[in-house]
Coordinates of C-alpha atoms in Angstrom, one line a residue:
X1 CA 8.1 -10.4 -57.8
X2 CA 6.2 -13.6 -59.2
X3 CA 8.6 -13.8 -62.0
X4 CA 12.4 -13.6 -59.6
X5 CA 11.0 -16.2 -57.8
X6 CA 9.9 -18.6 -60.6
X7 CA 13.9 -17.6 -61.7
X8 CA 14.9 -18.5 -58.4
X9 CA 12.6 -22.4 -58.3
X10 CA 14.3 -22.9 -61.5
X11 CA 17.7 -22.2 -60.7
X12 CA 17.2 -24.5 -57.8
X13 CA 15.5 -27.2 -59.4
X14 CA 18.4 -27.3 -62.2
X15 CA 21.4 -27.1 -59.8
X16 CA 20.5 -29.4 -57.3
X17 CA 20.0 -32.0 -60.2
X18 CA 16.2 -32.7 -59.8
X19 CA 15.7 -32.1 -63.0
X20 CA 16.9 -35.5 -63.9
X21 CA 14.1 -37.3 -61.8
X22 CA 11.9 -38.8 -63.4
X23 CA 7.6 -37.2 -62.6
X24 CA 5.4 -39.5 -61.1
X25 CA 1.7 -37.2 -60.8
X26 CA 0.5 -40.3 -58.4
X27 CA 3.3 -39.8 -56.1
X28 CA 3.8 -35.9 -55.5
X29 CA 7.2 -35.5 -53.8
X30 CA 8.4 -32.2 -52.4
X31 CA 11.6 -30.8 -53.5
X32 CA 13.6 -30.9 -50.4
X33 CA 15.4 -27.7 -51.1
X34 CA 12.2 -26.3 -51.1
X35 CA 10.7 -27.1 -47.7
X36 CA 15.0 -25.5 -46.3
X37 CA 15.4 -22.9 -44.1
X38 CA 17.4 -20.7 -46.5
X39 CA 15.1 -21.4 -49.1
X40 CA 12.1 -20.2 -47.2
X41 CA 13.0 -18.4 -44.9
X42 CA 15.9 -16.2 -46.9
X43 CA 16.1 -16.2 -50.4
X44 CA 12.1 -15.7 -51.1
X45 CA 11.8 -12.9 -48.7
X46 CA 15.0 -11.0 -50.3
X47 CA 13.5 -11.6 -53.5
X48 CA 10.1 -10.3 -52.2
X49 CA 12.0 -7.3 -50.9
X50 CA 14.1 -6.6 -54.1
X51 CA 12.2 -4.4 -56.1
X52 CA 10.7 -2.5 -53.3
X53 CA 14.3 -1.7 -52.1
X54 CA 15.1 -0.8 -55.7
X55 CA 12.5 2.0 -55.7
X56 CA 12.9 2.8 -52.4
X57 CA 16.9 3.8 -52.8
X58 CA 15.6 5.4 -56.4
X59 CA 13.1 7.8 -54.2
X60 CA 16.4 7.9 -51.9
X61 CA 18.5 8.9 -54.8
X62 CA 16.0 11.9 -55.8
X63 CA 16.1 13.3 -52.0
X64 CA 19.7 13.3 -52.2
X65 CA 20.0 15.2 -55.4
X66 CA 17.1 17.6 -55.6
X67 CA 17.1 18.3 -51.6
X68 CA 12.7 18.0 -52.0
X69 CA 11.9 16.1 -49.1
X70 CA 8.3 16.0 -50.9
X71 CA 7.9 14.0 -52.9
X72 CA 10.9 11.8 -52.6
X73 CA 10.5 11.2 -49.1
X74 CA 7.1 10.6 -49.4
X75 CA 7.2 8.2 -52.3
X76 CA 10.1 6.4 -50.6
X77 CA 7.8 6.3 -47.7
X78 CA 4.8 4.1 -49.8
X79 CA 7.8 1.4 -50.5
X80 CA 8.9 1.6 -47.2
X81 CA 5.1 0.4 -46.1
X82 CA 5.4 -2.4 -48.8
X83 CA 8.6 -3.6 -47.5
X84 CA 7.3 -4.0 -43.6
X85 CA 4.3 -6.4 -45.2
X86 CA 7.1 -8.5 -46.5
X87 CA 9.6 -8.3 -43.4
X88 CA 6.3 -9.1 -41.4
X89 CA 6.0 -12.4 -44.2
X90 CA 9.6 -13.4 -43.4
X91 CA 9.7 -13.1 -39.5
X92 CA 5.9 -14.7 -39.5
X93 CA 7.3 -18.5 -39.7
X94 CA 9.7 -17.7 -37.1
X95 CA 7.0 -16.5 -34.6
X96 CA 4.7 -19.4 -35.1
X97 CA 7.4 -21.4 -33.7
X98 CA 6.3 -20.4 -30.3
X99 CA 2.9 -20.1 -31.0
X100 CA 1.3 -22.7 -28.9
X101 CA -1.2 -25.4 -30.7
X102 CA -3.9 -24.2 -29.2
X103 CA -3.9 -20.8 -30.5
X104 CA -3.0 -21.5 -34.0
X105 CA -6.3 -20.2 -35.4
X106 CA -6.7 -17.7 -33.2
X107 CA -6.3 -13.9 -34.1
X108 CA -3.6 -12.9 -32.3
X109 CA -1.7 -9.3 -31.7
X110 CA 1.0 -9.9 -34.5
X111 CA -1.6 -10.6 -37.1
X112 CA -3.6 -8.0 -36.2
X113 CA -0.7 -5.4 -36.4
X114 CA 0.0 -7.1 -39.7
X115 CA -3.2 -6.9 -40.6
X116 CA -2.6 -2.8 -40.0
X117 CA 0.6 -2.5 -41.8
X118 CA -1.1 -4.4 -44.7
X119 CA -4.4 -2.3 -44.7
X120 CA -1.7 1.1 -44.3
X121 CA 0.2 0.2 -47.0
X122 CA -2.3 -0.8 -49.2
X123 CA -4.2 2.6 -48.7
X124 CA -1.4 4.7 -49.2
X125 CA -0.4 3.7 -52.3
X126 CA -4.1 3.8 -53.4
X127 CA -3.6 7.1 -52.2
X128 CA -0.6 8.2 -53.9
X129 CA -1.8 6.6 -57.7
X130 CA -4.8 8.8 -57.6
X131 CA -3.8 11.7 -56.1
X132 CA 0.1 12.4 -57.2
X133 CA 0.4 9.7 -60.3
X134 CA -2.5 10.5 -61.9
X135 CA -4.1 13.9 -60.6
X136 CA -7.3 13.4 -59.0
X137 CA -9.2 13.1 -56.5
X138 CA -9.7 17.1 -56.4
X139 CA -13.1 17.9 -54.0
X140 CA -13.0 21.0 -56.4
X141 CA -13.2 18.8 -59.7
X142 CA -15.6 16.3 -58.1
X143 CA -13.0 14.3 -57.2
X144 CA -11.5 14.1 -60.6
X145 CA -9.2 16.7 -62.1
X146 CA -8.7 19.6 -64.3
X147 CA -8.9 19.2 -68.2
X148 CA -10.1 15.8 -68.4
X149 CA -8.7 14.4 -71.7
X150 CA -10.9 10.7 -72.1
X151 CA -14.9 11.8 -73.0
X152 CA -16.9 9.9 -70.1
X153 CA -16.0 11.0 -66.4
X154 CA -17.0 7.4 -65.2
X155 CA -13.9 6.2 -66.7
X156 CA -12.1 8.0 -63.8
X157 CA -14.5 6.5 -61.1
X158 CA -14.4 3.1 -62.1
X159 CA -10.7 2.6 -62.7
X160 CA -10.0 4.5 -58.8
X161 CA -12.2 1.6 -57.6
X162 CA -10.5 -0.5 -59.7
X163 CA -7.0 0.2 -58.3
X164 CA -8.0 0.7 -54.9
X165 CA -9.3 -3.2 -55.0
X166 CA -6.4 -4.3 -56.7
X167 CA -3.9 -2.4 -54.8
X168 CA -5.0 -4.8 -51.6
X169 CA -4.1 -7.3 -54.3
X170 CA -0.4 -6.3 -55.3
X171 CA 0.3 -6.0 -51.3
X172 CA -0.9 -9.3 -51.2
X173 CA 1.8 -10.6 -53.5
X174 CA 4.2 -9.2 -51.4
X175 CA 4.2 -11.9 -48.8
X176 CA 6.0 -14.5 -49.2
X177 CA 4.6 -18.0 -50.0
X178 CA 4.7 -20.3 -47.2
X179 CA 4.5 -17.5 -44.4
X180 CA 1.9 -19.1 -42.6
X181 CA -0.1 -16.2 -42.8
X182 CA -4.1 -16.3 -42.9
X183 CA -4.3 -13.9 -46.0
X184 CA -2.0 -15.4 -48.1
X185 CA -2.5 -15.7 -51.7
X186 CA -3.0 -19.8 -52.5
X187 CA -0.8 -21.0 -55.0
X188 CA -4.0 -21.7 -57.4
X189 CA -4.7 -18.1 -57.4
X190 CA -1.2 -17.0 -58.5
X191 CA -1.6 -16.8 -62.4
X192 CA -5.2 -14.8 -62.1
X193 CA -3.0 -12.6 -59.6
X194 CA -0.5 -12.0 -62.1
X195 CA -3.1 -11.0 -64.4
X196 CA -4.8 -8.7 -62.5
X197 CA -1.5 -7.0 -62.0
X198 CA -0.8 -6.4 -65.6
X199 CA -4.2 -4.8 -65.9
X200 CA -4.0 -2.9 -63.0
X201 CA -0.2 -1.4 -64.1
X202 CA -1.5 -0.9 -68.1
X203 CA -4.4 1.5 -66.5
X204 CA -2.4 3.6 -64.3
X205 CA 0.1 4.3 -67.5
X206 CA -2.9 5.6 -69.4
X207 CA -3.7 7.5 -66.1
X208 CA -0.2 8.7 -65.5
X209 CA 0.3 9.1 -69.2
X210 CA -2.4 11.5 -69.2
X211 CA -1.4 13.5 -65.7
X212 CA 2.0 14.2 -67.4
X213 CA 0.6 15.1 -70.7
X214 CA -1.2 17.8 -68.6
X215 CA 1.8 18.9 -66.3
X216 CA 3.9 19.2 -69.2
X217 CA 1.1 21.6 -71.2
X218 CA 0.5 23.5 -68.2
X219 CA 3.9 24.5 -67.7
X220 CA 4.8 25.4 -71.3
X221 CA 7.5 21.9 -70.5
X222 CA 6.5 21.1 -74.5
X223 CA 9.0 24.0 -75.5
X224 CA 11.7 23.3 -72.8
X225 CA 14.5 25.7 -72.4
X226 CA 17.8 23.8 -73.4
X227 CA 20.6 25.6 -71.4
X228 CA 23.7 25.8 -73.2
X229 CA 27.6 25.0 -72.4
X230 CA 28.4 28.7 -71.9
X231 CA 27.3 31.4 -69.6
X232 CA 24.0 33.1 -71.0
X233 CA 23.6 35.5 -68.1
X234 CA 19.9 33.4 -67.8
X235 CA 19.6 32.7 -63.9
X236 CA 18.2 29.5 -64.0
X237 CA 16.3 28.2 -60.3
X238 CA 18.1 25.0 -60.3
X239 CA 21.4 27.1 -59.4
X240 CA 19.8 29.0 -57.0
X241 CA 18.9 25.7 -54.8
X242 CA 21.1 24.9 -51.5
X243 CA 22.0 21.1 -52.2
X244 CA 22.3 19.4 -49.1
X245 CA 24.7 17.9 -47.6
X246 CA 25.8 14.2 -47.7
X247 CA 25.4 13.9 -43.8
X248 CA 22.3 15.2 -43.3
X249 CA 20.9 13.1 -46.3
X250 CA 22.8 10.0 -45.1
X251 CA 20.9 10.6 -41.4
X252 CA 17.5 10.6 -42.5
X253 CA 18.5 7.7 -44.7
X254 CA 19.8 5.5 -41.8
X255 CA 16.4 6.4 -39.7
X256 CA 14.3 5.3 -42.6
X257 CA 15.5 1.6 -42.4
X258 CA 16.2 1.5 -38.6
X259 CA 12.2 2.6 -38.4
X260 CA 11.1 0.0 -41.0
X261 CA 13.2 -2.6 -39.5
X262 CA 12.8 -1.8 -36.0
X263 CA 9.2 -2.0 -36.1
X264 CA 9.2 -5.8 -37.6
X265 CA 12.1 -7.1 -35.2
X266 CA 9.7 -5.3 -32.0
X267 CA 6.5 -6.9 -33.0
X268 CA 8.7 -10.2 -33.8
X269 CA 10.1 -10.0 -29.8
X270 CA 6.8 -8.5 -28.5
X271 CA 5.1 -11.6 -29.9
X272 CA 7.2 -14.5 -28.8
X273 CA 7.5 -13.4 -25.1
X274 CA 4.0 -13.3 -25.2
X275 CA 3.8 -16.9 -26.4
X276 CA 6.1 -17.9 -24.4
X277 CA 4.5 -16.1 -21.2
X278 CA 1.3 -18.0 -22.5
X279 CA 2.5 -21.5 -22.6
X280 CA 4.6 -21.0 -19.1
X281 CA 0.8 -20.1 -17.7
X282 CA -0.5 -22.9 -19.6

């Protein structure tokens, strides 16, 4: 996310000819492209939103062809989550334009429903790494798995705490800068976010690396049945399966992204009534 919107600054900052000025470190000035409306308030929150949507229409993709409503549905849920923290980033600066003065530090019902959203989402996809990505968290296995294949079990323990802290952290990217919101990420942090994130993603591909390895041994997938061009008489599952239908899969689809969006635009509306309500009072 980080990186499309460094792409984006410097696209800006070349096209709009400021690369010509001359840098005076006494005298900050502010780009004014980067203080617009459609700078802030558009094309950061799309670029937020772009790799989410790209894995969300991917777990959309696998519904549509396999018919499995678990896992794709599932999965496409956990981006789904991701996408309403950054919906919630992009709406935030226009709710705090009614927000009267006096309650600008106050904890108020749309932070605290963000403040949900970003907890839900963050736990969820704690939830899905260890439990679907990388096969633990079995009460059975003392909350690790079957056939371990790294020698010391607290491997397993400390990189699940790991993740689950630094799963809060990857949400936290996810809102855009300049929201306005209390738990933003400042912009000093940025970098040591960045690298967290590369750490955090090179652990759970050892994890997941592993969890495959294991699948794929478990169900003899090493020595994979290649199907050939001509009829074998071999019934093969896959043929068996109903494939559903391009309606039905385009309706659940379409009530996907009216829920995710209809829950932002609500608490967006809910909100500024009840600022406005407040300062009418007031």
């Amino acid at each position: 996310v980080k990186v499309f919107q460094d792409i984006a600054w410097t696209a800006c900052w070349v096209l709009s000819g400021d690369f010509t000025r001359s840098e005076d470190m006494k005298n900050h000035t502010t780009f004014h492209w980067s203080t617009s409306h459609w700078y802030k308030n558009f094309l950061i929150p799309v670029l937020c939103l772009l790799p989410l949507l790209i894995r969300f229409n991917q777990c959309l993709r696998r519904y549509m062809d396999t018919g499995d409503r678990f896992p794709h549905l599932a999965n496409a849920t956990k981006y789904a989550l991701s996408q309403t923290v950054t919906l919630f980033g992009a709406f935030h600066p226009l709710y705090m334009e009614y927000l009267p003065e006096t309650r600008n530090q106050e904890l108020n019902l749309f932070q605290i429903f963000w403040m949900i959203v970003f907890v839900s989402s963050s736990l969820y996809s704690f939830t899905w790494d260890v439990f679907m990505d990388w096969g633990l968290g079995r009460r059975e296995y003392n909350f690790l798995g079957p056939s371990l294949m790294y020698p010391r079990r607290y491997y397993y323990y400390a990189v699940m705490a790991i993740d689950l802290v630094l799963r809060f952290m990857w949400v936290l990217t996810l809102v855009p800068p300049s929201s306005g919101a209390k738990f933003e990420v400042p912009s000093y942090l940025t970098a040591v976010t960045m690298m967290l994130e590369l750490f955090r993603r090179t652990a759970w591909g050892f994890f997941r690396l592993e969890n495959e390895h294991r699948s794929n041994a478990a169900g003899f997938r090493r020595v994979g049945f290649v199907p050939l061009h001509f009829n074998t008489g071999h019934q093969h599952g896959y043929k068996d399966k109903k494939e559903k239908s391009g309606t039905s899969v385009l309706r659940e689809v379409v009530l996907i992204a009216v829920a995710v969006g209809g829950v932002c635009v609500w608490s967006v509306i809910s909100a500024q009534r009840a600022n406005r309500f407040a300062a009418d009072v007031k």
